[in-house]
Each structure stands twice: as structure tokens, then as C-alpha cells.
């Protein structure tokens, strides 16, 4: 890949990025649209809460399961085609959901949404890598992840208002129409790379298999995978499903207070993301320090909350949410590892491999927490006590341990490779002091 090297990024790059970002915002909107209509979905399909939660689990499973195949297709066909295909698939899913009257049809609709969603984010990241200079890419990547959450806001407010005013069918037909409009915008505006920048030619299947194998063998890809896993899942599980019942049922907060804390989680992420992007651009060989710091903060804070005698005080729960707000931006560092250690022809598959980590860990943690709560709570009651929540959230330590081992192992491999090339990292304190004095961070 040969991105622009001029410090002044051309205005067209921002125009292309904004188009790709619009596609991602709409993908997040589609992803979140059923979650905010859960009560209406139960009424429309005469389904219980467990059946509605199955929609989320299947959607996440499809998203995670398609990441590697989509990454391979991305390397072969480029971002524009994948974003178009994803947009049309999600629009079709929303159309089916608008007309659905039974659970199997609604499940099929959400599978389509999950499949289209899977094609979007890593395709947008590839656009960023081709259109922006290397040191700018981490910041634009963080902004992409942050601004994409506007789609969740659009689902939480305008879509809910339309649902109450216009009904189920018209609301989701409108959502499908929004998807089609963005597809038209992408078709007319989005380009894979700047003029004159060569992209990898379409690969044959033999080369596809070889590139995928090389992508997996690359330690830079694997540290990205474990970075995404270890930093993303705790915040995702909390925000998507189990945070609200933990705060309300387990900790005794009012629904309004719990909703306020979940909003704070998103706001913190918006503030932390650009800072992490700038740090990654300034200290590219110290990114693992940021990852390990986020892990230590997250696991340490959860430990205090889970061991606190009785219900945790409000200040501690606020601090927990602030720390969890760093998880999403922290997971974006995984894509930056993959970008810098893989050549252009493997960027898509590398991003796909990385994106599997956090979503598989999130899906397994969601299921594990639910299973522990069911085992420790008699009958079919959802009146979980605080002890059950403590035991259930303790399953996170397993995934933190897996991620920590993976990050440390592959960081060591990468540093050994750098040492063979004559680049030896100085101790962190020495490196920071040298940078502040205008010297070198290496020795």
C-alpha cells in the first residue's frame, strides 16, 4: 500500500472517508435497530425475552463468523464493492424484518443484517489506510469507531419515535430506504484508493489461501487479534446486554441512573479515542503499553467492584463505567497492529482476523454470564441476587488471561524481529525521557 506521504491530507480524502463513515454509521444504526425495539418485537412476534435475545446472539455470531471470509473477499474485490454488498444486504434484512410476522422470518432478517454489517467496518478501515498518511491513520481509525456510534443514537431516539408514531412496518421500511440511499452515495462517491495509487490485483484462490496463511502466521496480526479480544469484550458485554441488569437488579440503581451510566460509557469512549489515536501515531512501537494499561485498569476495577462488601458505592460504579469506556477505543489498536505489520494485499484478511477476537470473546462471555446466572438462580426467575452477578462476571478473568498471554507472547516475537533488524527498544521510562528531550526512543 502506498498512502499519501504529504503531511497535508487532500480534501478529497476526507470526502471519501466521510462517505465510508456514513456507510458505517448506517450499519451501526441497522445493528442497533432491533435492540431498541425489543418490547415491540415481543408483541409483534408473540415471543418471550429468550427468543428476542436469540436475535442478538445470532446476529453477533454471524458477524464474527464472517470476519475472515469477508476479509479475504476485501483483499480480492476492494472496499467499494464490499461496502455496496453490505449495504444492500442490510437493507434487504430490514425489508424482511418490516414484513415479518413470525420469529423464524425475523431471525432470517437479523442474519442478513449481521452479514451485511460484517462487510462494512473493516472495509472502511481499508479505505482509511489507502487515503491517509501513516501517522494520521490511527487517529482517523479512532474517529471512525467513535463517530460510527452516531448510528446507535439514531436508533435510540429517531427510530424509537418513528416506531411509536408510524408502527413497526413503516419504521423498518424506512430503515431499509435509508440503507438504499447510503448505497447510492457509496456508488457515486467512494473509491478504493487515490488516483495513481495501485491496489493489489484480484488474487486467484491459490494466492488467497497463501495470503490467508501468511496473515495468520504474522505475529503482528495475532497481537492485533489478542489486543482486540482483551480490550473489547468487557465493555461490549456490559453495554450490549448485562450492564443494565447488573446495575439495576444487582446494584440497586434506578433505571434512569443505569441508563445515565451507560450513556457515560459512550461519552468517555468519544473522549478517549482521539487521545489513543494520537498516542499510537506518536509512539507506534509502544502501543502494547496502552493495551496492557487498559487491561490492568479494567480487570483491577472489576476486581474491586466484585469484592466490595455488599453493593458498590455510586462513585465506584461511575469509575467502572469510565474505565469500560476505554475498552472500545483500546480495541481499535488491534487494527493498527494489523495494518502496520501486513502488506497491502493482506490488509482485509488481517483486519478480519483481528475483528474476530473481541466479538467471539463478547459472544462467549454473554452466553457464559447468562448460564452462570441461570445455574445460581432457582426456577425461571430473573430476580438475580448480587452474589449470582459476582460469580457470573468472574468468567471475564478467563478471557483476560487468554488475551494477556497472547499479547505478551506476540509482543516478544515482534520485538525479537525488530532486534534482528537493529531496532532495540529502550526501557519505557528512558524512552519517554529521551523523547521529551528530543532524543531517540531506541538504542
mmCIF file with all atom_site columns, C-alpha atoms in Angstrom, residues 319-390:
data_model
loop_
_atom_site.group_PDB
_atom_site.id
_atom_site.type_symbol
_atom_site.label_atom_id
_atom_site.label_alt_id
_atom_site.label_comp_id
_atom_site.label_asym_id
_atom_site.label_entity_id
_atom_site.label_seq_id
_atom_site.pdbx_PDB_ins_code
_atom_site.Cartn_x
_atom_site.Cartn_y
_atom_site.Cartn_z
_atom_site.occupancy
_atom_site.B_iso_or_equiv
_atom_site.pdbx_formal_charge
_atom_site.auth_seq_id
_atom_site.auth_comp_id
_atom_site.auth_asym_id
_atom_site.auth_atom_id
_atom_site.pdbx_PDB_model_num
ATOM 1  C CA . UNK A 1 319 ? -15.407 4.759   37.847 1.00 0.00 ? 319 UNK A CA 1
ATOM 2  C CA . UNK A 1 320 ? -16.144 1.266   36.490 1.00 0.00 ? 320 UNK A CA 1
ATOM 3  C CA . UNK A 1 321 ? -18.139 2.754   33.624 1.00 0.00 ? 321 UNK A CA 1
ATOM 4  C CA . UNK A 1 322 ? -15.415 5.327   32.905 1.00 0.00 ? 322 UNK A CA 1
ATOM 5  C CA . UNK A 1 323 ? -12.831 2.534   32.683 1.00 0.00 ? 323 UNK A CA 1
ATOM 6  C CA . UNK A 1 324 ? -15.106 0.416   30.470 1.00 0.00 ? 324 UNK A CA 1
ATOM 7  C CA . UNK A 1 325 ? -15.436 3.457   28.205 1.00 0.00 ? 325 UNK A CA 1
ATOM 8  C CA . UNK A 1 326 ? -11.763 2.976   27.270 1.00 0.00 ? 326 UNK A CA 1
ATOM 9  C CA . UNK A 1 327 ? -12.371 -0.579  26.039 1.00 0.00 ? 327 UNK A CA 1
ATOM 10 C CA . UNK A 1 328 ? -13.824 0.233   22.627 1.00 0.00 ? 328 UNK A CA 1
ATOM 11 C CA . UNK A 1 329 ? -11.091 2.734   21.668 1.00 0.00 ? 329 UNK A CA 1
ATOM 12 C CA . UNK A 1 330 ? -8.480  0.356   23.077 1.00 0.00 ? 330 UNK A CA 1
ATOM 13 C CA . UNK A 1 331 ? -9.668  -2.440  20.811 1.00 0.00 ? 331 UNK A CA 1
ATOM 14 C CA . UNK A 1 332 ? -9.024  -0.238  17.760 1.00 0.00 ? 332 UNK A CA 1
ATOM 15 C CA . UNK A 1 333 ? -5.298  -0.508  18.480 1.00 0.00 ? 333 UNK A CA 1
ATOM 16 C CA . UNK A 1 334 ? -5.570  -4.113  17.301 1.00 0.00 ? 334 UNK A CA 1
ATOM 17 C CA . UNK A 1 335 ? -6.373  -2.948  13.768 1.00 0.00 ? 335 UNK A CA 1
ATOM 18 C CA . UNK A 1 336 ? -3.383  -0.613  13.843 1.00 0.00 ? 336 UNK A CA 1
ATOM 19 C CA . UNK A 1 337 ? -1.099  -3.562  14.666 1.00 0.00 ? 337 UNK A CA 1
ATOM 20 C CA . UNK A 1 338 ? -2.520  -5.496  11.713 1.00 0.00 ? 338 UNK A CA 1
ATOM 21 C CA . UNK A 1 339 ? -2.167  -2.513  9.370  1.00 0.00 ? 339 UNK A CA 1
ATOM 22 C CA . UNK A 1 340 ? 1.490   -1.844  10.132 1.00 0.00 ? 340 UNK A CA 1
ATOM 23 C CA . UNK A 1 341 ? 2.682   -5.464  10.028 1.00 0.00 ? 341 UNK A CA 1
ATOM 24 C CA . UNK A 1 342 ? 0.872   -6.657  6.872  1.00 0.00 ? 342 UNK A CA 1
ATOM 25 C CA . UNK A 1 343 ? 1.336   -5.589  3.226  1.00 0.00 ? 343 UNK A CA 1
ATOM 26 C CA . UNK A 1 344 ? -1.472  -4.040  1.175  1.00 0.00 ? 344 UNK A CA 1
ATOM 27 C CA . UNK A 1 345 ? -2.638  -7.311  -0.370 1.00 0.00 ? 345 UNK A CA 1
ATOM 28 C CA . UNK A 1 346 ? -3.345  -8.735  3.108  1.00 0.00 ? 346 UNK A CA 1
ATOM 29 C CA . UNK A 1 347 ? -4.941  -5.722  4.831  1.00 0.00 ? 347 UNK A CA 1
ATOM 30 C CA . UNK A 1 348 ? -8.500  -7.023  4.523  1.00 0.00 ? 348 UNK A CA 1
ATOM 31 C CA . UNK A 1 349 ? -7.853  -10.522 5.796  1.00 0.00 ? 349 UNK A CA 1
ATOM 32 C CA . UNK A 1 350 ? -5.657  -9.161  8.610  1.00 0.00 ? 350 UNK A CA 1
ATOM 33 C CA . UNK A 1 351 ? -8.420  -6.793  9.786  1.00 0.00 ? 351 UNK A CA 1
ATOM 34 C CA . UNK A 1 352 ? -10.935 -9.622  9.553  1.00 0.00 ? 352 UNK A CA 1
ATOM 35 C CA . UNK A 1 353 ? -8.813  -11.883 11.746 1.00 0.00 ? 353 UNK A CA 1
ATOM 36 C CA . UNK A 1 354 ? -8.391  -9.098  14.314 1.00 0.00 ? 354 UNK A CA 1
ATOM 37 C CA . UNK A 1 355 ? -12.122 -8.324  14.410 1.00 0.00 ? 355 UNK A CA 1
ATOM 38 C CA . UNK A 1 356 ? -12.931 -11.930 15.279 1.00 0.00 ? 356 UNK A CA 1
ATOM 39 C CA . UNK A 1 357 ? -11.169 -11.680 18.637 1.00 0.00 ? 357 UNK A CA 1
ATOM 40 C CA . UNK A 1 358 ? -13.325 -9.220  20.522 1.00 0.00 ? 358 UNK A CA 1
ATOM 41 C CA . UNK A 1 359 ? -16.654 -10.335 19.103 1.00 0.00 ? 359 UNK A CA 1
ATOM 42 C CA . UNK A 1 360 ? -16.082 -14.039 19.759 1.00 0.00 ? 360 UNK A CA 1
ATOM 43 C CA . UNK A 1 361 ? -14.980 -13.226 23.317 1.00 0.00 ? 361 UNK A CA 1
ATOM 44 C CA . UNK A 1 362 ? -18.036 -10.963 23.740 1.00 0.00 ? 362 UNK A CA 1
ATOM 45 C CA . UNK A 1 363 ? -20.415 -13.619 22.442 1.00 0.00 ? 363 UNK A CA 1
ATOM 46 C CA . UNK A 1 364 ? -18.944 -16.356 24.657 1.00 0.00 ? 364 UNK A CA 1
ATOM 47 C CA . UNK A 1 365 ? -18.949 -14.065 27.696 1.00 0.00 ? 365 UNK A CA 1
ATOM 48 C CA . UNK A 1 366 ? -22.590 -13.076 27.126 1.00 0.00 ? 366 UNK A CA 1
ATOM 49 C CA . UNK A 1 367 ? -23.567 -16.764 26.976 1.00 0.00 ? 367 UNK A CA 1
ATOM 50 C CA . UNK A 1 368 ? -21.366 -17.721 29.943 1.00 0.00 ? 368 UNK A CA 1
ATOM 51 C CA . UNK A 1 369 ? -22.738 -14.968 32.190 1.00 0.00 ? 369 UNK A CA 1
ATOM 52 C CA . UNK A 1 370 ? -26.286 -15.993 31.296 1.00 0.00 ? 370 UNK A CA 1
ATOM 53 C CA . UNK A 1 371 ? -25.511 -19.642 32.001 1.00 0.00 ? 371 UNK A CA 1
ATOM 54 C CA . UNK A 1 372 ? -23.983 -18.898 35.428 1.00 0.00 ? 372 UNK A CA 1
ATOM 55 C CA . UNK A 1 373 ? -26.933 -16.681 36.380 1.00 0.00 ? 373 UNK A CA 1
ATOM 56 C CA . UNK A 1 374 ? -29.381 -19.425 35.378 1.00 0.00 ? 374 UNK A CA 1
ATOM 57 C CA . UNK A 1 375 ? -27.483 -22.071 37.381 1.00 0.00 ? 375 UNK A CA 1
ATOM 58 C CA . UNK A 1 376 ? -27.347 -19.906 40.513 1.00 0.00 ? 376 UNK A CA 1
ATOM 59 C CA . UNK A 1 377 ? -30.945 -18.642 40.282 1.00 0.00 ? 377 UNK A CA 1
ATOM 60 C CA . UNK A 1 378 ? -33.697 -21.182 41.015 1.00 0.00 ? 378 UNK A CA 1
ATOM 61 C CA . UNK A 1 379 ? -36.542 -21.682 38.573 1.00 0.00 ? 379 UNK A CA 1
ATOM 62 C CA . UNK A 1 380 ? -37.082 -19.292 35.679 1.00 0.00 ? 380 UNK A CA 1
ATOM 63 C CA . UNK A 1 381 ? -36.757 -16.167 37.833 1.00 0.00 ? 381 UNK A CA 1
ATOM 64 C CA . UNK A 1 382 ? -34.824 -13.144 36.585 1.00 0.00 ? 382 UNK A CA 1
ATOM 65 C CA . UNK A 1 383 ? -34.537 -11.742 40.111 1.00 0.00 ? 383 UNK A CA 1
ATOM 66 C CA . UNK A 1 384 ? -30.799 -12.403 40.273 1.00 0.00 ? 384 UNK A CA 1
ATOM 67 C CA . UNK A 1 385 ? -29.024 -11.565 43.515 1.00 0.00 ? 385 UNK A CA 1
ATOM 68 C CA . UNK A 1 386 ? -25.695 -9.765  43.806 1.00 0.00 ? 386 UNK A CA 1
ATOM 69 C CA . UNK A 1 387 ? -23.837 -12.989 44.600 1.00 0.00 ? 387 UNK A CA 1
ATOM 70 C CA . UNK A 1 388 ? -25.014 -14.530 41.330 1.00 0.00 ? 388 UNK A CA 1
ATOM 71 C CA . UNK A 1 389 ? -23.846 -11.468 39.400 1.00 0.00 ? 389 UNK A CA 1
ATOM 72 C CA . UNK A 1 390 ? -20.437 -11.629 41.099 1.00 0.00 ? 390 UNK A CA 1
#
